[in-house]
mmCIF file of C-alpha atoms and ligand atoms in Angstrom:
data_model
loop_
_atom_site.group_PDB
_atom_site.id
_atom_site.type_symbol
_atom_site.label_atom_id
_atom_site.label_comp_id
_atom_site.label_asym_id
_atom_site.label_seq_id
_atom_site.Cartn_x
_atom_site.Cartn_y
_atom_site.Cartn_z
ATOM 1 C CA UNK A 1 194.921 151.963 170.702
ATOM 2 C CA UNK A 2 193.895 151.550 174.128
ATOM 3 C CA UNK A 3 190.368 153.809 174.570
ATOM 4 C CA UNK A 4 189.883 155.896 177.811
ATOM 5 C CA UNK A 5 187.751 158.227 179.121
ATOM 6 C CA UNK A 6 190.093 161.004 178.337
ATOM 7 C CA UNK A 7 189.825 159.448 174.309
ATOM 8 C CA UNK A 8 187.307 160.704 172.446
ATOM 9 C CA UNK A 9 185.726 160.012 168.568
ATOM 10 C CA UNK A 10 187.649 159.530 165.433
ATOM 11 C CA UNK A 11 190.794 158.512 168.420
ATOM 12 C CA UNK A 12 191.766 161.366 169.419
ATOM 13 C CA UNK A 13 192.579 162.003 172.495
ATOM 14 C CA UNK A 14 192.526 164.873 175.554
ATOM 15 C CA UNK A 15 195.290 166.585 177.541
ATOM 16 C CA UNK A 16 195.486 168.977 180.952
ATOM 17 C CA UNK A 17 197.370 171.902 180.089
ATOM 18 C CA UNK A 18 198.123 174.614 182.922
ATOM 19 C CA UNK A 19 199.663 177.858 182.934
ATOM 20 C CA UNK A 20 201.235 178.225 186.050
ATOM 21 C CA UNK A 21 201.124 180.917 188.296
ATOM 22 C CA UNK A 22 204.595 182.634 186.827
ATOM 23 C CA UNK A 23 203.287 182.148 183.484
ATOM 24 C CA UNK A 24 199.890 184.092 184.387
ATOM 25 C CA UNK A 25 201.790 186.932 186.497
ATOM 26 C CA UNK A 26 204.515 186.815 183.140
ATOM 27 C CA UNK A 27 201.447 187.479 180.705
ATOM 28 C CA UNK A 28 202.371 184.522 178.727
ATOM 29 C CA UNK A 29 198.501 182.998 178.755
ATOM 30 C CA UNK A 30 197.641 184.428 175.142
ATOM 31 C CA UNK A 31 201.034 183.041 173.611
ATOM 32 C CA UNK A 32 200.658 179.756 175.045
ATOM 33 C CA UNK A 33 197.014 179.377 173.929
ATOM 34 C CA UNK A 34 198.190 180.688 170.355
ATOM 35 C CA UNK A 35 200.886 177.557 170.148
ATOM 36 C CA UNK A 36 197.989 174.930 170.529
ATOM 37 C CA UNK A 37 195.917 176.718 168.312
ATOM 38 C CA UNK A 38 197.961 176.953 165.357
ATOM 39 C CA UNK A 39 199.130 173.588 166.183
ATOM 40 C CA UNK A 40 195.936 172.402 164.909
ATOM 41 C CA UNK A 41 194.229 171.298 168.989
ATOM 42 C CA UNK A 42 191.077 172.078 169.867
ATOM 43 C CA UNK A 43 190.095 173.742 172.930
ATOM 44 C CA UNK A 44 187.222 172.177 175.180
ATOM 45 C CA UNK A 45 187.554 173.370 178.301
ATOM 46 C CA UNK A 46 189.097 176.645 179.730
ATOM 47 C CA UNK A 47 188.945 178.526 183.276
ATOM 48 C CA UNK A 48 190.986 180.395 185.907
ATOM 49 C CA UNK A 49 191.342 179.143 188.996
ATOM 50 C CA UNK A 50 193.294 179.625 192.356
ATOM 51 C CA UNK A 51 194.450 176.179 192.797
ATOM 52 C CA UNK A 52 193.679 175.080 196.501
ATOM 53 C CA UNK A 53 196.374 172.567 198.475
ATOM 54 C CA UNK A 54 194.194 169.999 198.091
ATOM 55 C CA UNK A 55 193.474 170.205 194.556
ATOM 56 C CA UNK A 56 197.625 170.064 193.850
ATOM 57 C CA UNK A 57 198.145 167.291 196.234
ATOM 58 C CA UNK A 58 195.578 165.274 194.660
ATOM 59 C CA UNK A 59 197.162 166.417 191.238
ATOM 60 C CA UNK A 60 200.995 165.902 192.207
ATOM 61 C CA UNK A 61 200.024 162.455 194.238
ATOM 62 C CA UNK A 62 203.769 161.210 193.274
ATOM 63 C CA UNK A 63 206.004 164.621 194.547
ATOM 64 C CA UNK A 64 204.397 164.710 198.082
ATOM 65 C CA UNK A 65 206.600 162.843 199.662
ATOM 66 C CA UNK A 66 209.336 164.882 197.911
ATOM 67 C CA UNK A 67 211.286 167.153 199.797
ATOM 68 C CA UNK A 68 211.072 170.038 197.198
ATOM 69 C CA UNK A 69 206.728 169.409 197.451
ATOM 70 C CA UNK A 70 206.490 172.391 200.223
ATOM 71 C CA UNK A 71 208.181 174.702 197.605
ATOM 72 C CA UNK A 72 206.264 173.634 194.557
ATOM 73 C CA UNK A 73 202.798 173.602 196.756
ATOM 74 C CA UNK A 74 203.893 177.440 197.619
ATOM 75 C CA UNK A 75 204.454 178.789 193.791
ATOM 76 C CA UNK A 76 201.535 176.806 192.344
ATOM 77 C CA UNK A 77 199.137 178.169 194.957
ATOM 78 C CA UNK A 78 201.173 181.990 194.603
ATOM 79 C CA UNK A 79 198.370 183.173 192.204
ATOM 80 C CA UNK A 80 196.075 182.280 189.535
ATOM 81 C CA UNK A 81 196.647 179.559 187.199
ATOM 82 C CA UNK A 82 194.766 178.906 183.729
ATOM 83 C CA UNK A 83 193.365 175.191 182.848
ATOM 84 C CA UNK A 84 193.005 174.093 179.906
ATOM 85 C CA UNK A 85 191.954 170.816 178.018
ATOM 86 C CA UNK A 86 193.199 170.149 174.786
ATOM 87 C CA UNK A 87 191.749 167.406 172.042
ATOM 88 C CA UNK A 88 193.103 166.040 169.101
ATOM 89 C CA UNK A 89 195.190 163.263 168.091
ATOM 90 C CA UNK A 90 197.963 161.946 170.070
ATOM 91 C CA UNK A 91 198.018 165.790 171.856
ATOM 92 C CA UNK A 92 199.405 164.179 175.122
ATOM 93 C CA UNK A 93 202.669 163.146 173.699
ATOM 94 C CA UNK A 94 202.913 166.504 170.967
ATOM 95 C CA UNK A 95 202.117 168.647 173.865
ATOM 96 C CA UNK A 96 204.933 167.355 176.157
ATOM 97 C CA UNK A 97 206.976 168.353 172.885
ATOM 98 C CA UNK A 98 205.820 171.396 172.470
ATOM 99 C CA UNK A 99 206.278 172.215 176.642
ATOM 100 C CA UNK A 100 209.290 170.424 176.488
ATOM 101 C CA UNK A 101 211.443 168.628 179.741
ATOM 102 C CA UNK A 102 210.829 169.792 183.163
ATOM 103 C CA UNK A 103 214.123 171.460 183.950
ATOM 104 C CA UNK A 104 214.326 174.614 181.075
ATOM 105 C CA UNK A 105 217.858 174.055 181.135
ATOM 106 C CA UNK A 106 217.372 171.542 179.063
ATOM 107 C CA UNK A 107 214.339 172.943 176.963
ATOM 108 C CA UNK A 108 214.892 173.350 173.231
ATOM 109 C CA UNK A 109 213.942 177.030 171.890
ATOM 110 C CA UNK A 110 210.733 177.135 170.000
ATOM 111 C CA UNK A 111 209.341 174.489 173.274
ATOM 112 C CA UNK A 112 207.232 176.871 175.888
ATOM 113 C CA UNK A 113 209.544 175.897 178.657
ATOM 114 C CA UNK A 114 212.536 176.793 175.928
ATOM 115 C CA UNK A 115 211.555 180.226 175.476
ATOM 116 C CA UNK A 116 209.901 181.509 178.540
ATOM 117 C CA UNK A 117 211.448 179.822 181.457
ATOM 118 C CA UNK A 118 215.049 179.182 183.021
ATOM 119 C CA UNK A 119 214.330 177.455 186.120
ATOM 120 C CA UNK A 120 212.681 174.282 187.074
ATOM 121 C CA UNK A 121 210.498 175.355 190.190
ATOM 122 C CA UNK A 122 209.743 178.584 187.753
ATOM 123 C CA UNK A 123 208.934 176.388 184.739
ATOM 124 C CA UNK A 124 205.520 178.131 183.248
ATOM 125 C CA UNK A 125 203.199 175.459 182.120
ATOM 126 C CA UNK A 126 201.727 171.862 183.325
ATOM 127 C CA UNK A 127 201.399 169.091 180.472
ATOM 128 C CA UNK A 128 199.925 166.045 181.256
ATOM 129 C CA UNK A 129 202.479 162.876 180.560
ATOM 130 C CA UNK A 130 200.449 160.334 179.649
ATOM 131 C CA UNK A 131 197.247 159.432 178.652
ATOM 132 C CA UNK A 132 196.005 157.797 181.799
ATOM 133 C CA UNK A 133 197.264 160.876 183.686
ATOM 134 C CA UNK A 134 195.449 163.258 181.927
ATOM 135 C CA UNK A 135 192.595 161.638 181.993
ATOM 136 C CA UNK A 136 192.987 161.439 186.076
ATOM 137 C CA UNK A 137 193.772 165.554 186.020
ATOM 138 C CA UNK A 138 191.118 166.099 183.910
ATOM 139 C CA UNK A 139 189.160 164.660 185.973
ATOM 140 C CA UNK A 140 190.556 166.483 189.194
ATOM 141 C CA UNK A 141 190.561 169.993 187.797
ATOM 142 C CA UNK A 142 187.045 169.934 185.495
ATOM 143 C CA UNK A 143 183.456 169.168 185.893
ATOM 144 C CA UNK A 144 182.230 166.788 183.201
ATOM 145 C CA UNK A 145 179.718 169.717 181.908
ATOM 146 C CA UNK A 146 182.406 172.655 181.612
ATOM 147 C CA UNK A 147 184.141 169.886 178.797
ATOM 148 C CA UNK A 148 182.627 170.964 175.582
ATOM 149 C CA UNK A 149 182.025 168.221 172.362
ATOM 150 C CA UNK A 150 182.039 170.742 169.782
ATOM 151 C CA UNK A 151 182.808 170.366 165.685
ATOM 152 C CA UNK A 152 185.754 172.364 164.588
ATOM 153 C CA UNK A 153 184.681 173.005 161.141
ATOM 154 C CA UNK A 154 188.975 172.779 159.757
ATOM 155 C CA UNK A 155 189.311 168.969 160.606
ATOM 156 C CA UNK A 156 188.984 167.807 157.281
ATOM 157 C CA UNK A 157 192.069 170.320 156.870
ATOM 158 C CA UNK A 158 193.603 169.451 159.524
ATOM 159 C CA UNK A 159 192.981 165.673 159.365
ATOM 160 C CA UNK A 160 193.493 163.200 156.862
ATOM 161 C CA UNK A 161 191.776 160.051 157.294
ATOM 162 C CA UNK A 162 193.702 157.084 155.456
HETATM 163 P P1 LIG B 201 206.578 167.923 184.612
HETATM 164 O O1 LIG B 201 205.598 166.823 184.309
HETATM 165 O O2 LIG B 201 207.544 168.160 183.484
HETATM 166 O O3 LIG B 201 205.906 169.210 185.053
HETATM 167 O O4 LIG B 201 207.494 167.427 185.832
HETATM 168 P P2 LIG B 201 207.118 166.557 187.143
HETATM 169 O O5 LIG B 201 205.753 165.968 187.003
HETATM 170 O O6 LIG B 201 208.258 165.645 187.401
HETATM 171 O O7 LIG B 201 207.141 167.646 188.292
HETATM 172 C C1 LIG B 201 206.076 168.552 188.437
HETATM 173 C C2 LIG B 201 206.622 169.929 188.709
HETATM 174 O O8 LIG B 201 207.313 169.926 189.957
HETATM 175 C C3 LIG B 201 207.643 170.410 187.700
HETATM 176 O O9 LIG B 201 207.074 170.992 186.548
HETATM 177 C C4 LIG B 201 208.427 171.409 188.508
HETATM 178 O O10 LIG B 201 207.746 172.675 188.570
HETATM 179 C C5 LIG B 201 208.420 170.783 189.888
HETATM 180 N N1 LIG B 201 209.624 169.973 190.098
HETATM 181 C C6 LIG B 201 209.881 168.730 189.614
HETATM 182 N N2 LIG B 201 211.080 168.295 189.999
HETATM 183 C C7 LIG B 201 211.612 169.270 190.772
HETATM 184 C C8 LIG B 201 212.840 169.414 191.481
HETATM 185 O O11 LIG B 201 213.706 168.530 191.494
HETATM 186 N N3 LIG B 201 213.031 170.581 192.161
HETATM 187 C C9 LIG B 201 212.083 171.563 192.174
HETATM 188 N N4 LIG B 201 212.315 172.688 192.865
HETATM 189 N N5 LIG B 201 210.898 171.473 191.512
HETATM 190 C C10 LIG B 201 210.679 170.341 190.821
HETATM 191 MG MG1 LIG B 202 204.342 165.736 185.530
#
């Protein structure tokens, strides 16, 4: 596999994941942290943050343009929001999973989006979609130093190498 920046040793790999500002004001922050803990994902880098325009227009570069961008700059900038990066292997494409599709109409239960949300401007959490585009919004919303390498003492458990 392709490595990037946003890959890191033994090929795993990193992901941006963002309680939005309904999912802070909800009280959902604990729950959503538990699901990529038990998952097995380690947690490198965590803060709360007031998301500024420019921050989100950097972040969604491709909605700008979009007529429905005014609305989505308005609720991700309504109040706090809680960034996250995740590690672990192939946790871009699991965590998408686990979020599940934009629109929660279409969410399965037991996804975040599934069982906390019913609207897609109200949707609860941000999951990177790929692994070049996490790296990019891990980039945009973290300093290099508040990214921790750290050894999770279970990855022999939670690994298999073979
Ligand atoms: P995501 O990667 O699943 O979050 O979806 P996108 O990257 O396509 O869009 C980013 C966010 O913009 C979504 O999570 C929604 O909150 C919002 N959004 C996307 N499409 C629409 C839309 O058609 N209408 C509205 N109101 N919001 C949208
Ligand atoms: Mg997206």
């Amino acid at each position: 596999p392709r490595r990037t920046q946003s890959s890191v040793a033994g090929g795993a790999e990193r992901t941006l994941i963002a309680v939005k500002p309904d999912g802070v004001q909800r009280r959902h922050v604990g729950q959503i942290i538990q699901r990529f803990e038990q998952r097995g994902f380690k947690l490198v880098g965590l803060k709360m943050l007031q998301a500024s325009d420019g921050l989100l227009s950097q972040h969604y570069c491709q909605l700008v343009q979009k007529p429905f961008y005014p609305n989505l700059l308005h609720y991700m900038t309504s109040g706090p929001v809680v960034a996250m990066v995740w590690e672990g292997q192939n946790v871009v494409q699991s965590s998408r999973r686990m979020v599940g599709p934009t629109n929660p109409v279409e969410a399965q239960p037991g996804t975040v989006r599934g069982d906390f949300s019913l609207h897609t401007s109200r949707n609860v959490v941000h999951a990177s979609d790929s692994v070049e585009g996490a790296q990019r919004e891990i980039q945009l919303w973290f300093e290099g130093k508040e990214l921790l390498n750290w050894d999770c003492f279970d990855h022999s458990l939670t690994y298999k190498e073979d």
